[in-house]
CSV table of C-alpha atoms in Angstrom, one decimal:
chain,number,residue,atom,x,y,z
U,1,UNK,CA,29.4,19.1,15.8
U,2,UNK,CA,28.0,17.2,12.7
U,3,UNK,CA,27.8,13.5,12.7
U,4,UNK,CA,28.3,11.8,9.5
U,5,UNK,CA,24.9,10.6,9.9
U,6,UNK,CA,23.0,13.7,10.4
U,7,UNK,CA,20.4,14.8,7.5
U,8,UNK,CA,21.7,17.5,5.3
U,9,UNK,CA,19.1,17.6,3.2
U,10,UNK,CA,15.8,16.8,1.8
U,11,UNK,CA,13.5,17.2,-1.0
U,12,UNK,CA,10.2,15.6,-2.5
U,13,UNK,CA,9.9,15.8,-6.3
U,14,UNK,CA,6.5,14.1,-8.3
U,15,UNK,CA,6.8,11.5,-11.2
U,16,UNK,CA,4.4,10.3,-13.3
U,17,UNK,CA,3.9,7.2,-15.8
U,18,UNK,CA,0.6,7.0,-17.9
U,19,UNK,CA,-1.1,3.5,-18.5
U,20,UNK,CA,-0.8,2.8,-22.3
U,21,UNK,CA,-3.6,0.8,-21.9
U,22,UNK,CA,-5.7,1.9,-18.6
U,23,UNK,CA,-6.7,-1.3,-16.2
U,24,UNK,CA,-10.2,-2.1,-16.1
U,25,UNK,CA,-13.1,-0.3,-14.2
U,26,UNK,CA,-12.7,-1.0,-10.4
U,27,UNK,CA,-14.9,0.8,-7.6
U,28,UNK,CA,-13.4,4.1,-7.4
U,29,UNK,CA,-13.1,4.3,-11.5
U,30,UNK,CA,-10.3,3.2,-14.1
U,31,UNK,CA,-7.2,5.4,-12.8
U,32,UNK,CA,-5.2,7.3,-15.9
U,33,UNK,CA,-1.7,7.5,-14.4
U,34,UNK,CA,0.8,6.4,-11.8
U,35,UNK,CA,1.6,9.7,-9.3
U,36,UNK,CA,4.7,9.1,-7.5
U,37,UNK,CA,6.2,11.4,-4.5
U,38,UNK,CA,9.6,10.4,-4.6
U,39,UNK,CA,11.8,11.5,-1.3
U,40,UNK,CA,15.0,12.2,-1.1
U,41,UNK,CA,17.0,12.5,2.3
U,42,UNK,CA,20.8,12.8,2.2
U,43,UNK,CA,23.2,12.4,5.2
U,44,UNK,CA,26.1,14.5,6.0
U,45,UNK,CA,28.5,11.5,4.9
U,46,UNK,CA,26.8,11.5,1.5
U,47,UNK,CA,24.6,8.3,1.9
U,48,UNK,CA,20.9,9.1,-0.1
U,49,UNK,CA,18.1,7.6,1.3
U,50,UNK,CA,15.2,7.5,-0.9
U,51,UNK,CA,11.2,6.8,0.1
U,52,UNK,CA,8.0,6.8,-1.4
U,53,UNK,CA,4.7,9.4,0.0
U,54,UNK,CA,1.1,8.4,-1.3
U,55,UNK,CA,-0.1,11.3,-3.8
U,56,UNK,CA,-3.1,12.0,-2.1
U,57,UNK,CA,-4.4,12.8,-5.2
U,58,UNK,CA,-2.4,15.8,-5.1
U,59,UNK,CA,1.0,14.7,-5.3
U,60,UNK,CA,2.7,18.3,-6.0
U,61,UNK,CA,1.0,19.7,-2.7
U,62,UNK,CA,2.4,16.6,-0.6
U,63,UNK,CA,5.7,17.8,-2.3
U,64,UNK,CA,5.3,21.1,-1.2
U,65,UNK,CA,5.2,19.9,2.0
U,66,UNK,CA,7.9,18.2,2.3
U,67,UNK,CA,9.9,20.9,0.4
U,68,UNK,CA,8.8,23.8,2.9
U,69,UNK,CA,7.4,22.8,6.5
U,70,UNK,CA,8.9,19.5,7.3
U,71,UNK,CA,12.4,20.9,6.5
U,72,UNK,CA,12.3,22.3,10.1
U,73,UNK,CA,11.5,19.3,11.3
U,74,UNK,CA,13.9,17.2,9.7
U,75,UNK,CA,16.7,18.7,9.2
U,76,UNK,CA,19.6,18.2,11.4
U,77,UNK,CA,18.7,15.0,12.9
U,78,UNK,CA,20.2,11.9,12.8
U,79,UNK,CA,19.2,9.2,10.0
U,80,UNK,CA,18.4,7.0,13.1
U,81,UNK,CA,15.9,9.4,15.3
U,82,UNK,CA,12.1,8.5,13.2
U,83,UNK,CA,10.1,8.4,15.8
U,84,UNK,CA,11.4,11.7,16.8
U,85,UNK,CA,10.3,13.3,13.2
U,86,UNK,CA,7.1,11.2,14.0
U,87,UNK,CA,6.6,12.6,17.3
U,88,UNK,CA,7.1,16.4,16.9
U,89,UNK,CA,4.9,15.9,13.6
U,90,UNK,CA,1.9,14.4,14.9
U,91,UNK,CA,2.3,17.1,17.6
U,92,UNK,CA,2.3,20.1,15.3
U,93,UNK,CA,0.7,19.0,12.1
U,94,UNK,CA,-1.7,16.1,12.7
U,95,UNK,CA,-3.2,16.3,15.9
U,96,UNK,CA,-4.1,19.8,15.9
U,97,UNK,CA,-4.8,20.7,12.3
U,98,UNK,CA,-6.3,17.0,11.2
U,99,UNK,CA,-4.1,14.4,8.9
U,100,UNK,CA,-4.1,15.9,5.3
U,101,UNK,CA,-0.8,15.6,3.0
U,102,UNK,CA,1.4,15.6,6.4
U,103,UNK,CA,0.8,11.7,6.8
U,104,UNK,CA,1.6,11.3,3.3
U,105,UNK,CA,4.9,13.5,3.9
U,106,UNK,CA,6.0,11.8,6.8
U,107,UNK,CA,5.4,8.4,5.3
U,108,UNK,CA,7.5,9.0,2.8
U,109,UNK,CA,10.3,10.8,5.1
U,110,UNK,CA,10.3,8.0,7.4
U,111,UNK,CA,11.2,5.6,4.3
U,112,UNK,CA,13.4,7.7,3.5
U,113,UNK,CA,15.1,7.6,6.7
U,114,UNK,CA,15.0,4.0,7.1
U,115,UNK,CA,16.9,3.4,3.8
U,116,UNK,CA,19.4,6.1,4.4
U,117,UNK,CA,20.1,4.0,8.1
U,118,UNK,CA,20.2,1.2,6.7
U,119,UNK,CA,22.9,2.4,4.1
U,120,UNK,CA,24.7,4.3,6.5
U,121,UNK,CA,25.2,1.6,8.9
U,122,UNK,CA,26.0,-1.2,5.4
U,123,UNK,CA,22.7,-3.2,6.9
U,124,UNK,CA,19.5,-3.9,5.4
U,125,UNK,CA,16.8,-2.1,7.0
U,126,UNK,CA,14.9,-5.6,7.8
U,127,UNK,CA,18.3,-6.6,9.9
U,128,UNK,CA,18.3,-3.2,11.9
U,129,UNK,CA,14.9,-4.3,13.1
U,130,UNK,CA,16.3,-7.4,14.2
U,131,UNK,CA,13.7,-9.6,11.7
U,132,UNK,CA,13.7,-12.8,10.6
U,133,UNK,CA,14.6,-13.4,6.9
U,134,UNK,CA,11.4,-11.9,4.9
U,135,UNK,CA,9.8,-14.1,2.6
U,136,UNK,CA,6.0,-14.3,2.5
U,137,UNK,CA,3.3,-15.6,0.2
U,138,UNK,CA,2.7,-13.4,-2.4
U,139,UNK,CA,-1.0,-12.7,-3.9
U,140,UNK,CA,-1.7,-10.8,-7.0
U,141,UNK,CA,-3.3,-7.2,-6.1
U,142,UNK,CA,-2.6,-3.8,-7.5
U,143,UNK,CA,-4.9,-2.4,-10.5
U,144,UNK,CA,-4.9,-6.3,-11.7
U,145,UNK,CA,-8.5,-7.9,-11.8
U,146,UNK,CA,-10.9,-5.3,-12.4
U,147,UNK,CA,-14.4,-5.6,-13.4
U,148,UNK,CA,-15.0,-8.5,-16.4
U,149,UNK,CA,-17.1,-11.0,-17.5
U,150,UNK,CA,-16.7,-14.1,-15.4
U,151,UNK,CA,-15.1,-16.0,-18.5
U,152,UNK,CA,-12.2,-13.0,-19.0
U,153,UNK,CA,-11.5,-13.5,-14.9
U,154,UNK,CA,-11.2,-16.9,-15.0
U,155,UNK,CA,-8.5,-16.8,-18.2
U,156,UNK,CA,-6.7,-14.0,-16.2
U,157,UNK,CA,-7.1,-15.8,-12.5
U,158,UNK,CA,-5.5,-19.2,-14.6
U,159,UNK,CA,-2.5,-16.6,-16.1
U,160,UNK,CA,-1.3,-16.0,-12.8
U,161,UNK,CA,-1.2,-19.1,-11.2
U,162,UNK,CA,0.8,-19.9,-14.2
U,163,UNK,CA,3.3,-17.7,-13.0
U,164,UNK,CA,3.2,-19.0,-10.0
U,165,UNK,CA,0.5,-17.1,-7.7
U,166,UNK,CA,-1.9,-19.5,-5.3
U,167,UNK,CA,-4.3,-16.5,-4.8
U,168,UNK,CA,-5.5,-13.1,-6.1
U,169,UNK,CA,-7.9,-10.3,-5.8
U,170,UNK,CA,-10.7,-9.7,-7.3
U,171,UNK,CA,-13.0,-6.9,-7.9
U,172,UNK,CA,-16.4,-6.3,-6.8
U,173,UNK,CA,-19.1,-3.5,-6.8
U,174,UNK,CA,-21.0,-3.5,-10.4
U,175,UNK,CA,-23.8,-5.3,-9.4
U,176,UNK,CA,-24.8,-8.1,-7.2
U,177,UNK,CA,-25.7,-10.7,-10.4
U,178,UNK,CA,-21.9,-9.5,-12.2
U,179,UNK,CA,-20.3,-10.0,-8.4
U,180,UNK,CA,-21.7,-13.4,-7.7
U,181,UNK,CA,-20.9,-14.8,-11.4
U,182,UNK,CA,-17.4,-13.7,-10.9
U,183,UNK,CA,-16.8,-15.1,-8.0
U,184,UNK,CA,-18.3,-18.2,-8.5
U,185,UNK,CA,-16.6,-18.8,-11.9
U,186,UNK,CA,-13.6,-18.5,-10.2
U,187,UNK,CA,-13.6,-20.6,-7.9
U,188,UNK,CA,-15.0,-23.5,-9.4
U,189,UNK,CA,-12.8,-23.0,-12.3
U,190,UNK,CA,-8.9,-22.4,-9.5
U,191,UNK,CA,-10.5,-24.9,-7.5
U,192,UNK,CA,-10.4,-25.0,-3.5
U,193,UNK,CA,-6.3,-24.6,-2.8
U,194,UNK,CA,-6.7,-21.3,-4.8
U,195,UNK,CA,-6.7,-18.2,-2.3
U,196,UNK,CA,-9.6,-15.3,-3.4
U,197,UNK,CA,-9.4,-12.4,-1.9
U,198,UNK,CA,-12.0,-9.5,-3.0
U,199,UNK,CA,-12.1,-5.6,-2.5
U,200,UNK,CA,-15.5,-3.3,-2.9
U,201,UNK,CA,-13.2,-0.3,-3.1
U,202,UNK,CA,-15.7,1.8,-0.8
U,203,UNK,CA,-18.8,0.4,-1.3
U,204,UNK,CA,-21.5,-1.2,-3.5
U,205,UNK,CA,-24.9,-0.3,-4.5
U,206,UNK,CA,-26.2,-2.9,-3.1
U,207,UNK,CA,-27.3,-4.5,0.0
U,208,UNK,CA,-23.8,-5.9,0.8
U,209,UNK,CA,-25.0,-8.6,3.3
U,210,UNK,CA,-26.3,-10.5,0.2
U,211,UNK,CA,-22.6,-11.0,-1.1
U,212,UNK,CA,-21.2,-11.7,1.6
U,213,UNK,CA,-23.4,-14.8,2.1
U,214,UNK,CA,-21.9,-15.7,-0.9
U,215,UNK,CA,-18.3,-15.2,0.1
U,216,UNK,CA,-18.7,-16.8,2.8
U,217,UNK,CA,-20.1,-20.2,1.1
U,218,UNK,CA,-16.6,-19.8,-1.1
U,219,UNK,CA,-14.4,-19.4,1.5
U,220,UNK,CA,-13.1,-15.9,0.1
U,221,UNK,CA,-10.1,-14.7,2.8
U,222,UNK,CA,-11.7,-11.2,3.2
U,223,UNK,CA,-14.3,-8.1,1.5
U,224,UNK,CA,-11.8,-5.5,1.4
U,225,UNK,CA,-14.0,-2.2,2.1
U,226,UNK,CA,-17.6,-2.6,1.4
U,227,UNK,CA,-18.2,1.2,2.8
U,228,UNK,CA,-16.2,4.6,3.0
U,229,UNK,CA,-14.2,4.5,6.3
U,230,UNK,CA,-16.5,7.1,7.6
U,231,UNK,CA,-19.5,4.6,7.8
U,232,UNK,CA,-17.7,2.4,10.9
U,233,UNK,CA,-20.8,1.6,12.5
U,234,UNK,CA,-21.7,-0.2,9.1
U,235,UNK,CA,-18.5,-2.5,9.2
U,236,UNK,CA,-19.5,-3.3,12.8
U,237,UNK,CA,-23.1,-4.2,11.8
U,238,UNK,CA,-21.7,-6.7,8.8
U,239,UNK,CA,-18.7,-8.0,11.2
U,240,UNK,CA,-21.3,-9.4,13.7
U,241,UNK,CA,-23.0,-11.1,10.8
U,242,UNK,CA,-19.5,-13.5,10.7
U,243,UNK,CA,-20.7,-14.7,7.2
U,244,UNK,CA,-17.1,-13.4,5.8
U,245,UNK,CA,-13.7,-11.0,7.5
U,246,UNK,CA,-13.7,-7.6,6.7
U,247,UNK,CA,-10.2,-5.8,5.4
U,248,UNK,CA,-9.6,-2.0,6.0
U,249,UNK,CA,-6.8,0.3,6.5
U,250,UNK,CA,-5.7,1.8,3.2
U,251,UNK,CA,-7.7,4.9,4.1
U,252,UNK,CA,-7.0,4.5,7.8
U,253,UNK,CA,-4.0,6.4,9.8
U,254,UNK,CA,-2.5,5.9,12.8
U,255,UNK,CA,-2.0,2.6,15.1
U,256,UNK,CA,-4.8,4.6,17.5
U,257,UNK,CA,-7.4,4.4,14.7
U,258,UNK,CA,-6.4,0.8,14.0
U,259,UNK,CA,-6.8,-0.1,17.9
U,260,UNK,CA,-10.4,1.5,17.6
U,261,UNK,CA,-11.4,-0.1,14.8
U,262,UNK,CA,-10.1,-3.9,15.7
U,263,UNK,CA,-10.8,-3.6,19.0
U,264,UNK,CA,-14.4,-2.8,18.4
U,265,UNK,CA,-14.9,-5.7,15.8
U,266,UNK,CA,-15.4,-3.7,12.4
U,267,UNK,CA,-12.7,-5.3,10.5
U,268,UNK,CA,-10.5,-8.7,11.1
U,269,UNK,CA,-8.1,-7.7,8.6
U,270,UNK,CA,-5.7,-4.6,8.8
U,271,UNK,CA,-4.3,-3.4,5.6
U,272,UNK,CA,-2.5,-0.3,6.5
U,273,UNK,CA,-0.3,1.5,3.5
U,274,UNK,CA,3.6,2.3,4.3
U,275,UNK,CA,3.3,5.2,1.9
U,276,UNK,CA,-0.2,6.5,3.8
U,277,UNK,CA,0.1,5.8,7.1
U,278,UNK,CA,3.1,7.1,8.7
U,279,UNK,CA,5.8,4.6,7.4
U,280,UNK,CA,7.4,1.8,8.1
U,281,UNK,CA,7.6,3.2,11.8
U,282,UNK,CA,3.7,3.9,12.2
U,283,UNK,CA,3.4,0.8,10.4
U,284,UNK,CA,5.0,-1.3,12.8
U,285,UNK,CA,3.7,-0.2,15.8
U,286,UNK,CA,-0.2,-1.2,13.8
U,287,UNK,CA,1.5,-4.8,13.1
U,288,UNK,CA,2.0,-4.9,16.8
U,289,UNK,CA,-1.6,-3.7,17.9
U,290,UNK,CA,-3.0,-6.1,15.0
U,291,UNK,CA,-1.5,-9.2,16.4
U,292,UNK,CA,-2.4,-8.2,20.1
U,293,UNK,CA,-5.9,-8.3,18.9
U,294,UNK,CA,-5.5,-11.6,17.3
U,295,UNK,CA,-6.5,-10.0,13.7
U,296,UNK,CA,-4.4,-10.7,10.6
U,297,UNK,CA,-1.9,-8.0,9.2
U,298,UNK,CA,-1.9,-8.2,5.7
U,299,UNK,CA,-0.4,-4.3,4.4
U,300,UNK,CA,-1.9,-2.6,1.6
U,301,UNK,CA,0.8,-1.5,-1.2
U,302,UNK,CA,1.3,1.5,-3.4
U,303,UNK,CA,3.1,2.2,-6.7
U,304,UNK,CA,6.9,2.0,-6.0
U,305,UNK,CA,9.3,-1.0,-5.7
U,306,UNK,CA,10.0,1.5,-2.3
U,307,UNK,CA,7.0,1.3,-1.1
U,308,UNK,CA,7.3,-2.5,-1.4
U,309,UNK,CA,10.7,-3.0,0.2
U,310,UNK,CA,9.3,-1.1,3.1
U,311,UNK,CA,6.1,-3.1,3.3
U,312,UNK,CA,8.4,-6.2,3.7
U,313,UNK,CA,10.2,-4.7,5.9
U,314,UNK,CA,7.8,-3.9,8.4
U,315,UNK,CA,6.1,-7.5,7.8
U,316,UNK,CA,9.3,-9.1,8.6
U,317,UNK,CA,9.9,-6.6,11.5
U,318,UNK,CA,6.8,-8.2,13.0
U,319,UNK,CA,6.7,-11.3,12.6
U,320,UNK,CA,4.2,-12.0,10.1
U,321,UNK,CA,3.3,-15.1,8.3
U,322,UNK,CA,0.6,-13.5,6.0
U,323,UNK,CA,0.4,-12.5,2.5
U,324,UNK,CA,2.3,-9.6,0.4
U,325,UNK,CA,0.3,-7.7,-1.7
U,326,UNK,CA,2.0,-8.1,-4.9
U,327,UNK,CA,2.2,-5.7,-8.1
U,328,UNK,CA,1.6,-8.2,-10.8
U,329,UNK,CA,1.2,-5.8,-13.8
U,330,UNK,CA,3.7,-6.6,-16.4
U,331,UNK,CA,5.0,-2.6,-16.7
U,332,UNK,CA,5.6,-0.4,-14.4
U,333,UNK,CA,8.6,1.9,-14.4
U,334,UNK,CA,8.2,2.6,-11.1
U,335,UNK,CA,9.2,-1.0,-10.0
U,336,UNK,CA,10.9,-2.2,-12.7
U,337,UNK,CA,12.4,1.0,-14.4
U,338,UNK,CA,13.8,4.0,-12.8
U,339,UNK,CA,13.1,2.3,-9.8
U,340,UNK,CA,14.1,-1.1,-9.3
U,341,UNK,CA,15.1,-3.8,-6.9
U,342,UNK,CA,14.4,-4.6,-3.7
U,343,UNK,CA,10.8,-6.7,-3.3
U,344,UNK,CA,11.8,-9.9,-5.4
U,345,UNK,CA,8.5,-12.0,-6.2
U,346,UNK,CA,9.1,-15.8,-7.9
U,347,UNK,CA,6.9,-18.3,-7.8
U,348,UNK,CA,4.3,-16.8,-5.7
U,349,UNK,CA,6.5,-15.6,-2.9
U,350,UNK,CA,8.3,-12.6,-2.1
U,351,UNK,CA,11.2,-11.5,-0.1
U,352,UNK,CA,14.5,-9.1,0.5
U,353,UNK,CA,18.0,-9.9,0.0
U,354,UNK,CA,21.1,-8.5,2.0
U,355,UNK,CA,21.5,-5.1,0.1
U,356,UNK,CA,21.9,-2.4,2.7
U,357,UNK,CA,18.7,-0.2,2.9
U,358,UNK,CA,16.3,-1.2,1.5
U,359,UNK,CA,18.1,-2.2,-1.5
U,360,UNK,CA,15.8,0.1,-4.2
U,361,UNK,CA,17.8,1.4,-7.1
U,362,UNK,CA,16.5,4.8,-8.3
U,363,UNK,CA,17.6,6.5,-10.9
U,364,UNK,CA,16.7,10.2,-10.5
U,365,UNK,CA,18.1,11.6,-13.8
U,366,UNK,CA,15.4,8.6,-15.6
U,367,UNK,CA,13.0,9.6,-13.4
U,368,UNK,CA,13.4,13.5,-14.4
U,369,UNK,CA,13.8,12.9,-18.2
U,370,UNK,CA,11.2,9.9,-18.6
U,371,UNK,CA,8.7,10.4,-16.2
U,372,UNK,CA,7.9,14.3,-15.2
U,373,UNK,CA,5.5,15.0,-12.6
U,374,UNK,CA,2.0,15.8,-13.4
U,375,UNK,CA,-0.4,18.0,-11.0
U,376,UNK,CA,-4.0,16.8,-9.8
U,377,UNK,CA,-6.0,13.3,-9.2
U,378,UNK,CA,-4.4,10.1,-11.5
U,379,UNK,CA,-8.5,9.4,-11.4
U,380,UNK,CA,-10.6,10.7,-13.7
U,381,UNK,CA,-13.6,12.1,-12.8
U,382,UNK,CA,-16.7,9.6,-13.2
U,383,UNK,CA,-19.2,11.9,-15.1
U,384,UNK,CA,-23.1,10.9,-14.2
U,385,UNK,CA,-25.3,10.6,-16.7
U,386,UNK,CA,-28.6,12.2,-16.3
């Protein structure tokens, strides 16, 4: 017999906002667009549950996924039973054929899920997990900060701490001279209490041991990727240098791959995506192995005010004392538009209220009219010259 909380139905559909003005050069390029793979679960007693899935840079073929194979595997269960979608996934899809758009699907499912238990049961999702209140330290991450001249950093580094924001991320890769200048201009214009955090996006071209002498002398928190995840022997070598943490995990999936790469000493700081790696279910269970190796769990974020509510979530789930990665852009739709609520950020920290669910507004006939899906990469391609 059907239970009222059984899932009826479910469906992935892409949205897509393009940047009026596109945020500056970072190490994978200037993206063009926000890709959103919006998913939709709906229980037998009506309740919607709504999560976000990373685009993969092919956010209609993550859809497609969603919208043919994992039907099978979701449908029919209970709004309560994620680690049972996770489970018979990893088992059929991930292990056997490799990660792909299912890890994308899932993640968004398993949001999806949560909110829809959350809703069904008139909890928020951060209660079900039996959490503390979340509320966290916020720092300024997203597309913010790209590459600049030291002068235009330090004007935008002084904006947000107007707002409120006691740290911030900054954008490294063009060269070791333009990196160093940065840097340095910042903090000696913020001063010592401000919090600099900075991200290589997959690499330099340049001997990265030489800045991160100089991040160590600064006292930055972390070097968010200095090398493509396939080059872990490289993080290693760096790590055992101790001159400055390493962050990774955006590009990472699974809490096995997380164990390796902790336990093993190639990064001190795990930044795993609720959108990428397997949602806020996968993502706890990394919390969990980041803590038992005494490393700091600080999760990456994606586009949606979902996606943010879940990365809360799991934070407070945990136990964590660490910083949100906070969306500091002044528009984006998908956070403050169609999709609102939930993640509330003031003064430099961010928390949930008591709304059942993750308490996200989405508004899916806005989303259809204003913001129609578009198919391939949001990034450009970077054209060589010569």
């Amino acid at each position: 017999m059907m239970t009222a909380s059984e899932i009826v139905a479910l469906r992935a559909t892409v949205h897509t906002w393009r940047f009026a003005n596109r945020p500056r050069k970072i190490g994978t390029g200037s993206i063009l667009r926000r890709d959103l793979v919006l998913v939709r679960v709906e229980l037998a007693d009506g309740t919607i549950g709504y999560g976000e899935a990373f685009h993969g840079h092919a956010g209609t073929a993550v859809a497609e996924i969603v919208n043919t194979t994992m039907q099978e595997v979701v449908l029919g269960r209970r709004a309560n039973e994620m680690l049972a979608v996770r489970e018979e996934t990893r088992d059929r899809f991930l292990i056997a054929s490799g990660m792909g758009g299912f890890i994308f699907a899932l993640s968004g499912i398993d949001i999806a899920m949560w909110d829809a238990y959350g809703k069904s049961s008139s909890r928020p999702a951060w209660q079900l997990l039996n959490a503390v209140t979340p509320d966290f330290p916020a720092y300024a991450g997203g597309f913010t900060l790209g590459y600049s001249t030291p002068e235009l950093l330090v004007a935008d580094l002084q904006g947000l701490r107007d707002r409120g924001y006691r740290a911030a991320k900054v954008r490294v890769g063009d060269g070791f001279e333009a990196d160093v200048a940065r840097v340095l201009a910042a903090r000696s214009a913020l001063g010592e209490d401000f919090r600099i955090m900075t991200d290589a996006n997959l690499g330099q071209n340049y001997d990265v041991s030489r800045l991160a002498t100089v991040l160590g002398e600064i006292g930055a928190e972390w070097l968010e990727e200095p090398f493509a995840p396939g080059r872990r022997g490289d993080f290693r070598a760096l790590s055992s240098l101790r001159r400055v943490p390493l962050a990774a995990g955006e590009n990472l999936f699974g809490a096995d791959a997380f164990a390796e790469w902790i336990g093993e000493g190639a990064i001190q700081v795990a930044q795993p995506d609720v959108s990428r790696v397997g949602g806020i279910t996968e993502a706890i269970r990394i919390g969990h192995v980041t803590q038992a190796h005494g490393a700091r769990f600080v999760p990456h974020i994606s586009h949606s005010a979902l996606n943010h509510a879940a990365t809360l979530t799991v934070m407070s789930a945990v136990g964590s004392t660490d910083f949100f990665e906070a969306d500091p852009t002044a528009e984006n739709p998908f956070r403050n538009g169609a999709i609102s609520g939930g993640a509330r950020v003031m003064d430099g920290r961010a928390s949930l209220g008591e709304e059942p669910g993750l308490g996200v507004e989405v508004d899916e006939a806005r989303l259809h009219r204003d913001h129609p899906g578009e198919s391939g990469s949001p990034w450009p391609r970077e054209r060589r010259v010569g």
